[in-house]
Coordinates of C-alpha atoms in Angstrom, one line a residue:
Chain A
X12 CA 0.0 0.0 0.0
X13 CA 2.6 2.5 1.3
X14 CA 4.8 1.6 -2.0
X15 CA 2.7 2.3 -4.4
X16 CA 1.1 5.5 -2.9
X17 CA 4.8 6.4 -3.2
X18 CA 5.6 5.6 -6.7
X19 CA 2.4 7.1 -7.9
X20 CA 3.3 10.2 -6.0
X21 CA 7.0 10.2 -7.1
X22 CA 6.1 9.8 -11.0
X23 CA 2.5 12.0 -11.7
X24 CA 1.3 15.4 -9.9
X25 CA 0.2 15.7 -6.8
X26 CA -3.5 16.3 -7.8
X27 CA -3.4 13.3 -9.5
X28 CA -2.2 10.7 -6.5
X29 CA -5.1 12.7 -4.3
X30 CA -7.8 11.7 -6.8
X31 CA -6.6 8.1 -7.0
X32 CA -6.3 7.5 -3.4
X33 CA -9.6 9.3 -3.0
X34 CA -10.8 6.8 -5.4
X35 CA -9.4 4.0 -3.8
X36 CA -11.3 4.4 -0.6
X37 CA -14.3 6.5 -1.2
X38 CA -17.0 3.5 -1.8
X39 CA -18.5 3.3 1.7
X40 CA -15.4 5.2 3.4
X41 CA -17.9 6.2 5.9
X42 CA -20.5 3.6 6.0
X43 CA -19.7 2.2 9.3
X44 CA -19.8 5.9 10.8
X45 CA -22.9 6.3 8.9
X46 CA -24.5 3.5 10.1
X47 CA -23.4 3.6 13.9
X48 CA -24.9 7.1 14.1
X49 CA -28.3 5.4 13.2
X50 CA -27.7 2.8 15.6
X51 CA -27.9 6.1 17.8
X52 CA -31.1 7.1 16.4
X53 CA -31.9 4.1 16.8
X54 CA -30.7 3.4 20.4
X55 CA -33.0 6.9 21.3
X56 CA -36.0 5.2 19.9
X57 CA -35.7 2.3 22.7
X58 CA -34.5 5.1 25.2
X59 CA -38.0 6.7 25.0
X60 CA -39.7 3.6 24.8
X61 CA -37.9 2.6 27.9
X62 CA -39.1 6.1 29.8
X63 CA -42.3 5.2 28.6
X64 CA -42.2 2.0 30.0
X65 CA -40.7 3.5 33.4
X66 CA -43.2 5.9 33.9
X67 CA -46.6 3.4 32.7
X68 CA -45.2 0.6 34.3
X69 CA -46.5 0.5 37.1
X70 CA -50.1 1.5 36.4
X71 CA -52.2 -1.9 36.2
X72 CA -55.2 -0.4 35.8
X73 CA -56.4 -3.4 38.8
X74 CA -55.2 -5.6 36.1
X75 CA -52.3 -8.2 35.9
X76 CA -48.9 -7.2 37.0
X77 CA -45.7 -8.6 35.9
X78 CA -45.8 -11.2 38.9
X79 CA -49.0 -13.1 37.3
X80 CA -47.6 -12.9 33.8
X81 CA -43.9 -13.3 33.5
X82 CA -42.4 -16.6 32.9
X83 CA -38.5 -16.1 33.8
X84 CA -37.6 -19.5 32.6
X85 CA -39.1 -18.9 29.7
X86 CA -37.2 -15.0 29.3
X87 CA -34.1 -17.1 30.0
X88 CA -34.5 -19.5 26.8
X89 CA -34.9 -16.4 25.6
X90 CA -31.9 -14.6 26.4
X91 CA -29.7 -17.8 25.7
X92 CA -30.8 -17.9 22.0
X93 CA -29.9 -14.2 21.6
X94 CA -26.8 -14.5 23.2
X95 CA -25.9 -18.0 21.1
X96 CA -27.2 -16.1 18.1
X97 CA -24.3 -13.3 18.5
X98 CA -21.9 -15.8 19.4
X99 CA -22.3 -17.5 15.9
X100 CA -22.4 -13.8 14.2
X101 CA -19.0 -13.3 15.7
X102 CA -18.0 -17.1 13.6
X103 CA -19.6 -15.5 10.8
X104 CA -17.5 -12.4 11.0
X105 CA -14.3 -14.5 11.7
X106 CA -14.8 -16.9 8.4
X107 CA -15.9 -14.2 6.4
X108 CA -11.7 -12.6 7.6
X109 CA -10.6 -15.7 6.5
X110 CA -12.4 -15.8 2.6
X111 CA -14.4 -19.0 3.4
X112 CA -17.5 -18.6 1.6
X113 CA -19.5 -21.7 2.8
X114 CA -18.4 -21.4 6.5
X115 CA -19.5 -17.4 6.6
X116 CA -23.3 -18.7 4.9
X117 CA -23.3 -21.9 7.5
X118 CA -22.7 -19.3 10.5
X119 CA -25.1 -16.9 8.9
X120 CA -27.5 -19.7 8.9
X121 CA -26.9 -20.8 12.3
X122 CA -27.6 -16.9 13.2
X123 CA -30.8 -17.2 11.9
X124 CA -32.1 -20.1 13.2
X125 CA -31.0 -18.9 16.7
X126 CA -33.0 -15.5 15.9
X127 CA -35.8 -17.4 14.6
X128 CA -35.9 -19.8 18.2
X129 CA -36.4 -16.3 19.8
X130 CA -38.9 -14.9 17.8
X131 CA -40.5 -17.8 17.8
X132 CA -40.4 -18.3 21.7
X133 CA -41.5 -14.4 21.9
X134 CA -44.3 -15.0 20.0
X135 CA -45.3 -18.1 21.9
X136 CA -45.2 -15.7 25.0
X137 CA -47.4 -12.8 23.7
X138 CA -49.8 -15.2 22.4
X139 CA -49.9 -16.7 26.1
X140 CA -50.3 -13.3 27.3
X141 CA -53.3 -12.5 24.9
X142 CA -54.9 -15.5 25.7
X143 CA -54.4 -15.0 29.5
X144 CA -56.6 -11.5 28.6
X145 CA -53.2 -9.5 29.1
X146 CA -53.5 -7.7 25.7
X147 CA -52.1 -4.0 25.2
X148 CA -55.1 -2.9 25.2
X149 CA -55.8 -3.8 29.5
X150 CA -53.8 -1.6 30.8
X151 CA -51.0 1.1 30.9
X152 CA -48.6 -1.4 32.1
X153 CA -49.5 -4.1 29.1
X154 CA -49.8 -1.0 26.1
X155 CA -46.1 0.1 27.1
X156 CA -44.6 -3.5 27.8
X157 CA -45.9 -4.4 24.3
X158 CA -44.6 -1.6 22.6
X159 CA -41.3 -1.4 24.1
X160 CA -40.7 -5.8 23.5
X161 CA -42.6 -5.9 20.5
X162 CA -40.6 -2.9 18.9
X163 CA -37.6 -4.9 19.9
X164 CA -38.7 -8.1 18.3
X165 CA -39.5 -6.3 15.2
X166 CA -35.9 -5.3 14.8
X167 CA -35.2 -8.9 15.3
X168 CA -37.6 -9.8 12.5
X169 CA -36.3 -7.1 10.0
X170 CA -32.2 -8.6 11.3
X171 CA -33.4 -11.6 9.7
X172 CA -34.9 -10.5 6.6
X173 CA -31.5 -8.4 5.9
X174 CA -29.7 -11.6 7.4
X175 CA -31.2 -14.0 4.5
X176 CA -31.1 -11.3 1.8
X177 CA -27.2 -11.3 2.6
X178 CA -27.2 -14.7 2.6
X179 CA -28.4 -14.9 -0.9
X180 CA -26.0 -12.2 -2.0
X181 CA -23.2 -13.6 -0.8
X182 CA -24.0 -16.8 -2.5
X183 CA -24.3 -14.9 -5.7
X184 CA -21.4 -12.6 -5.7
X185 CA -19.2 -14.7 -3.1
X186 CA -17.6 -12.1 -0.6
X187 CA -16.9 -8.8 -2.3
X188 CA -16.2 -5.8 -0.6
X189 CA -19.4 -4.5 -0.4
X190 CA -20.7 -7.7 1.0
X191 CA -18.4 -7.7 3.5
X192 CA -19.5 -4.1 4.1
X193 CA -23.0 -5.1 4.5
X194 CA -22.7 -8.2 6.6
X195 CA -20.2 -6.0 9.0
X196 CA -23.1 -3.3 9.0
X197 CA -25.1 -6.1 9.7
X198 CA -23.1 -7.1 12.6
X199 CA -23.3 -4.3 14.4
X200 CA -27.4 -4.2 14.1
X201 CA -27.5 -7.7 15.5
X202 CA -25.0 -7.4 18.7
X203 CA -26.6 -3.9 19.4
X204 CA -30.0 -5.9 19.9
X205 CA -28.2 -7.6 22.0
X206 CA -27.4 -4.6 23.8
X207 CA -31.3 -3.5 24.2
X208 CA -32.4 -7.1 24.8
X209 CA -30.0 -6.5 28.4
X210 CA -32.0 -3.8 29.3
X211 CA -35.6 -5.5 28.4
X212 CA -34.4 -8.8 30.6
X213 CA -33.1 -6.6 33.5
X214 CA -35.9 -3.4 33.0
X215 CA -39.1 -5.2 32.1
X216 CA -38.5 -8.8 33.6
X217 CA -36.4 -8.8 36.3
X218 CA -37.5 -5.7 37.8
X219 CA -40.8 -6.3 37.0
X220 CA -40.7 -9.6 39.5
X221 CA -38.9 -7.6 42.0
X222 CA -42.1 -4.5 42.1
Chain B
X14 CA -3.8 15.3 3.5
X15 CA -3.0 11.8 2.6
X16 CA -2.1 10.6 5.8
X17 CA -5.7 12.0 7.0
X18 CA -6.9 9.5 4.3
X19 CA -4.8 7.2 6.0
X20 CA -5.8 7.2 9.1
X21 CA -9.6 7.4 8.2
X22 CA -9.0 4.3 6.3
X23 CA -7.0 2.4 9.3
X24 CA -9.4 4.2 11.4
X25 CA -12.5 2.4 10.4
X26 CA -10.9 -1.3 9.0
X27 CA -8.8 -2.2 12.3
X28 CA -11.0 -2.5 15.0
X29 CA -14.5 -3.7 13.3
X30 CA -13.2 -7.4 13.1
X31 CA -12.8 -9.7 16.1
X32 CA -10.6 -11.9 17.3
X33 CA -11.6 -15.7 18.0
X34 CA -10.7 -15.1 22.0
X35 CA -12.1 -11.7 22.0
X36 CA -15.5 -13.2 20.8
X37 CA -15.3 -15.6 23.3
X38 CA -14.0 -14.0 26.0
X39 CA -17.3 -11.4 25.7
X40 CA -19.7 -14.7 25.3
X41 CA -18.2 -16.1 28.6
X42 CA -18.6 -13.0 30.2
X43 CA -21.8 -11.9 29.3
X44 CA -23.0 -15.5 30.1
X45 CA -22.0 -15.3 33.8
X46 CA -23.3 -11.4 33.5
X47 CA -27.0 -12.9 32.1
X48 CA -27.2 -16.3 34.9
X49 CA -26.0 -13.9 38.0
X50 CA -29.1 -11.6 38.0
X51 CA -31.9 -14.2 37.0
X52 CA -30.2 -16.7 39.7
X53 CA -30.3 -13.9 42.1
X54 CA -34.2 -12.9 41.0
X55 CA -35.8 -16.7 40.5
X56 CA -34.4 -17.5 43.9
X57 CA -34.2 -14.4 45.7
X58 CA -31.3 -15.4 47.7
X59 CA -30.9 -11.8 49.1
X60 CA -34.5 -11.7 50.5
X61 CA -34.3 -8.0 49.6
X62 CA -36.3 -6.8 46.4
X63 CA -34.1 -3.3 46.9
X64 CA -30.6 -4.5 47.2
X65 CA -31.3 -7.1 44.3
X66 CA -32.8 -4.6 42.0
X67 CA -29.5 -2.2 42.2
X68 CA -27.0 -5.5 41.9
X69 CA -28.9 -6.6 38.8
X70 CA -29.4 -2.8 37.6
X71 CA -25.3 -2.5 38.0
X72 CA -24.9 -5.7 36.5
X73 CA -27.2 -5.1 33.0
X74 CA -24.7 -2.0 33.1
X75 CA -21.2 -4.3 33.0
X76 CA -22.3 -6.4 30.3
X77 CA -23.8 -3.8 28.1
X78 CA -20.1 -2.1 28.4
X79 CA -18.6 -6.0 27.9
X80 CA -20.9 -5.9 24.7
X81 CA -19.7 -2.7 23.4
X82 CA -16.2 -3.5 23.7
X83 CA -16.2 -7.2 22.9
X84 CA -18.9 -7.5 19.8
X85 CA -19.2 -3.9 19.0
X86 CA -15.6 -3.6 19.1
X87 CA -16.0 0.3 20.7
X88 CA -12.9 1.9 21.0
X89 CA -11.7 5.6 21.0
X90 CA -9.5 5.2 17.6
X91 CA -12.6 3.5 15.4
X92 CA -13.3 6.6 13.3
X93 CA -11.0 8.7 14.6
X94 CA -12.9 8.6 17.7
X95 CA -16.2 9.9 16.1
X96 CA -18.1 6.6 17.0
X97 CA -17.1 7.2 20.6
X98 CA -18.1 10.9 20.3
X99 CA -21.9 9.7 18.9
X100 CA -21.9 7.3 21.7
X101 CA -21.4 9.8 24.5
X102 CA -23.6 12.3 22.6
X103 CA -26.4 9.5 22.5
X104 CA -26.0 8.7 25.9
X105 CA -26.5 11.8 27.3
X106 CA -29.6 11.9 25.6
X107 CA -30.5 9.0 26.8
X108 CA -29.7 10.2 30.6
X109 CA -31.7 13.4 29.8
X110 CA -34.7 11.3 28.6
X111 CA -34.9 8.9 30.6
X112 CA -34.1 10.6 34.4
X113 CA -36.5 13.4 33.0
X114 CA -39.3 11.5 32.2
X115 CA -39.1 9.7 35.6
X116 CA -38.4 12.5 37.1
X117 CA -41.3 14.9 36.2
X118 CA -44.0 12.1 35.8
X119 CA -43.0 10.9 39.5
X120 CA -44.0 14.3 40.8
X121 CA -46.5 14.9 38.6
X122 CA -48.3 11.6 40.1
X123 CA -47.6 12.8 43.4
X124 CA -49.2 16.5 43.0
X125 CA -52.1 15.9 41.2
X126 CA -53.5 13.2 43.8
X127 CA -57.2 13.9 44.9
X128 CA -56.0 14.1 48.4
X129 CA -53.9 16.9 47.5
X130 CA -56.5 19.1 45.5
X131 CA -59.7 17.5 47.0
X132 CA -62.0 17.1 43.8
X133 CA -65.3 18.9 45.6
X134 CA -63.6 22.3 45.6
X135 CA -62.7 22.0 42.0
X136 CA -65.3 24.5 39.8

C-alpha cells in the first residue's frame, strides 16, 4: 500500500495521486460511521420507549402485574438464543476474515435459526399473554410492555430479513467488498439488539418480579 | 492530507473485526453477567427486592459495556474517535430522557393526587 502511494506520487502530480487514493477508498469510506450514528437514532427510539415503560409501568389499571404474567424460565431460553445467536455472528465475521464462503453462509444460517428460536419463543409468550386477557389494550402497564418488547422483536424480524437477503447475496457474488460491508453493518445491528435485549431482561423482567 | 486519508482508512478497517478469543471472551462473560441476576431474582437469595434490583441494575450495566467493547468492538480510535463521540452524545440523551421522564411524571403523580387538590372544591 505504502509503496505504491509512493511511486504514484513520485512519477505524476500531486493532484493526480489525491484523486486516486480518493478513489481508492471513497466506496462506503464512511459507511460504518454512517451506520453507527443510526444505531444512535436508533438506540434513542428504545430510550423513549424505555421512559415510557418507566413511567406506565406500574399502572395496572387493577389488572395483571408482571408477577402473574412473567415466565423467567421462559425470558431465560430467551436470552440464551440471543446470546448464542451473536456468538455464531461473531463465527460468521471470523470466516468471512478468512475468505471462506460456505463457512460465513453456514454461520449466517446458524444466526438465523438462533434469531428465529427467539422470535418464535416471543411469540409463543405474547400469544400466552393475549390468551391469558393481558392484551395492550388492558392496561397502561401491558400498552407500554408491548410496545417497548414488540418494537424490539421487530428489529429482530427485519435482522433476519436483511440476514437471509445477505445470505443470498453472498451466494451470488461470493464475498466482495461490499458484501463484506454489508454483513459487518449487519453485525453491528444484531449485537446492538443484543445490547437493548439486556435492558428488556433486567428493566421489564427482572425488575418487574422484584415491584 | 494523505495521511488524513490514511488514518480514516486504518481508522475504520482495524477494530471492526474480532478476534476468535475476544469473541469468546465477551460470550463467557456476558453469560456469567445474564445467569447472575436471573439466579439472584428466581431464587431471591438476598430476600431483599431493593438490594437485588440495584445488583442486577449495576450488572445489566457491566455487560452492556462487555458488549460494546467485545462485539461492538468500541474503542476511542474506530473513526477517529467519532463513534465514541456519537456514543457519548447519545447517551447523554438517553440520561436526559430517561431521568427526566421519571423525574417529572414521578412528581406529577404525586401533585395531582385527589387528596392533595380534594376534587369537591374543584369548579
Amino acid at each position: 500500500m505504502t509503496t505504491t502511494v509512493t511511486a504514484v506520487h513520485q512519477d505524476t502530480e500531486a493532484p493526480v495521486f489525491y484523486l486516486a487514493d480518493e478513489h481508492e477508498h471513497a466506496e462506503g469510506g464512511s459507511t460504518m460511521l454512517g451506520f453507527w450514528i443510526y444505531l444512535m437514532s436508533d438506540c434513542l427510539i428504545f430510550a423513549v420507549l424505555f421512559a415510557t415503560y418507566g413511567v406506565l409501568g406500574g399502572s395496572y389499571a387493577a389488572g395483571p402485574s408482571p408477577r402473574d404474567l412473567f415466565d423467567l424460565e421462559l425470558v431465560a431460553l430467551n436470552t440464551s438464543m440471543l446470546l448464542l445467536s451473536s456468538i455464531t455472528y461473531g463465527f460468521a465475521m471470523l470466516t468471512m476474515e478468512k475468505d471462506r464462503v460456505g463457512a460465513t453462509q453456514l454461520w449466517l444460517a446458524v444466526t438465523g435459526l438462533f434469531g428465529l428460536a427467539f422470535l418464535g419463543i416471543e411469540l409463543y409468550e405474547f400469544a400466552h399473554l393475549i390468551h391469558e386477557g393481558a392484551t395492550p389494550q388492558r392496561s397502561a402497564f401491558l400498552s407500554s410492555f408491548f410496545a417497548l418488547v414488540g418494537t424490539h422483536g421487530l428489529h429482530v424480524t427485519f435482522g433476519i430479513v436483511w440476514l437471509v437477503t445477505l445470505m443470498v447475496q453472498v451466494g451470488q457474488r461470493g464475498l466482495i467488498p461490499a458484501n463484506r460491508r454489508r454483513l459487518m453493518c449487519l453485525s453491528m445491528f444484531w449485537h446492538f439488539l443484543d445490547v437493548v435485549w439486556i435492558g428488556v431482561f433486567t428493566f421489564v423482567y427482572l425488575m418487574g418480579m422484584l415491584r | 492530507m494523505s495521511t488524513e486519508t490514511h488514518a480514516a482508512h486504518h481508522g475504520h478497517d482495524a477494530p471492526a473485526h474480532g478476534s476468535l478469543r475476544g469473541y469468546l471472551i465477551g460470550f463467557g462473560l456476558s453469560v456469567v453477567l445474564t445467569a447472575i441476576p436471573f439466579w439472584l431474582v428466581m431464587t431471591n437469595v438476598l430476600g431483599d427486592n431493593q438490594a437485588t434490583a440495584l445488583i442486577i441494575m449495576a450488572l445489566a450495566v457491566v455487560q452492556i459495556v462487555v458488549h460494546m467493547v467485545y462485539f461492538l468492538h468500541m474503542n476511542v480510535r474506530s473513526e477517529n474517535g467519532w463513534t465514541m463521540l456519537a456514543l457519548i452524545f447519545t447517551l447523554i440523551l438517553v440520561v436526559i430522557t430517561l431521568t427526566g421522564s421519571l423525574w417529572v411524571m414521578y412528581h406529577l403523580n404525586a401533585n395531582m393526587m385527589p387528596t392533595m387538590h380534594d376534587m369537591r372544591q374543584m369548579p
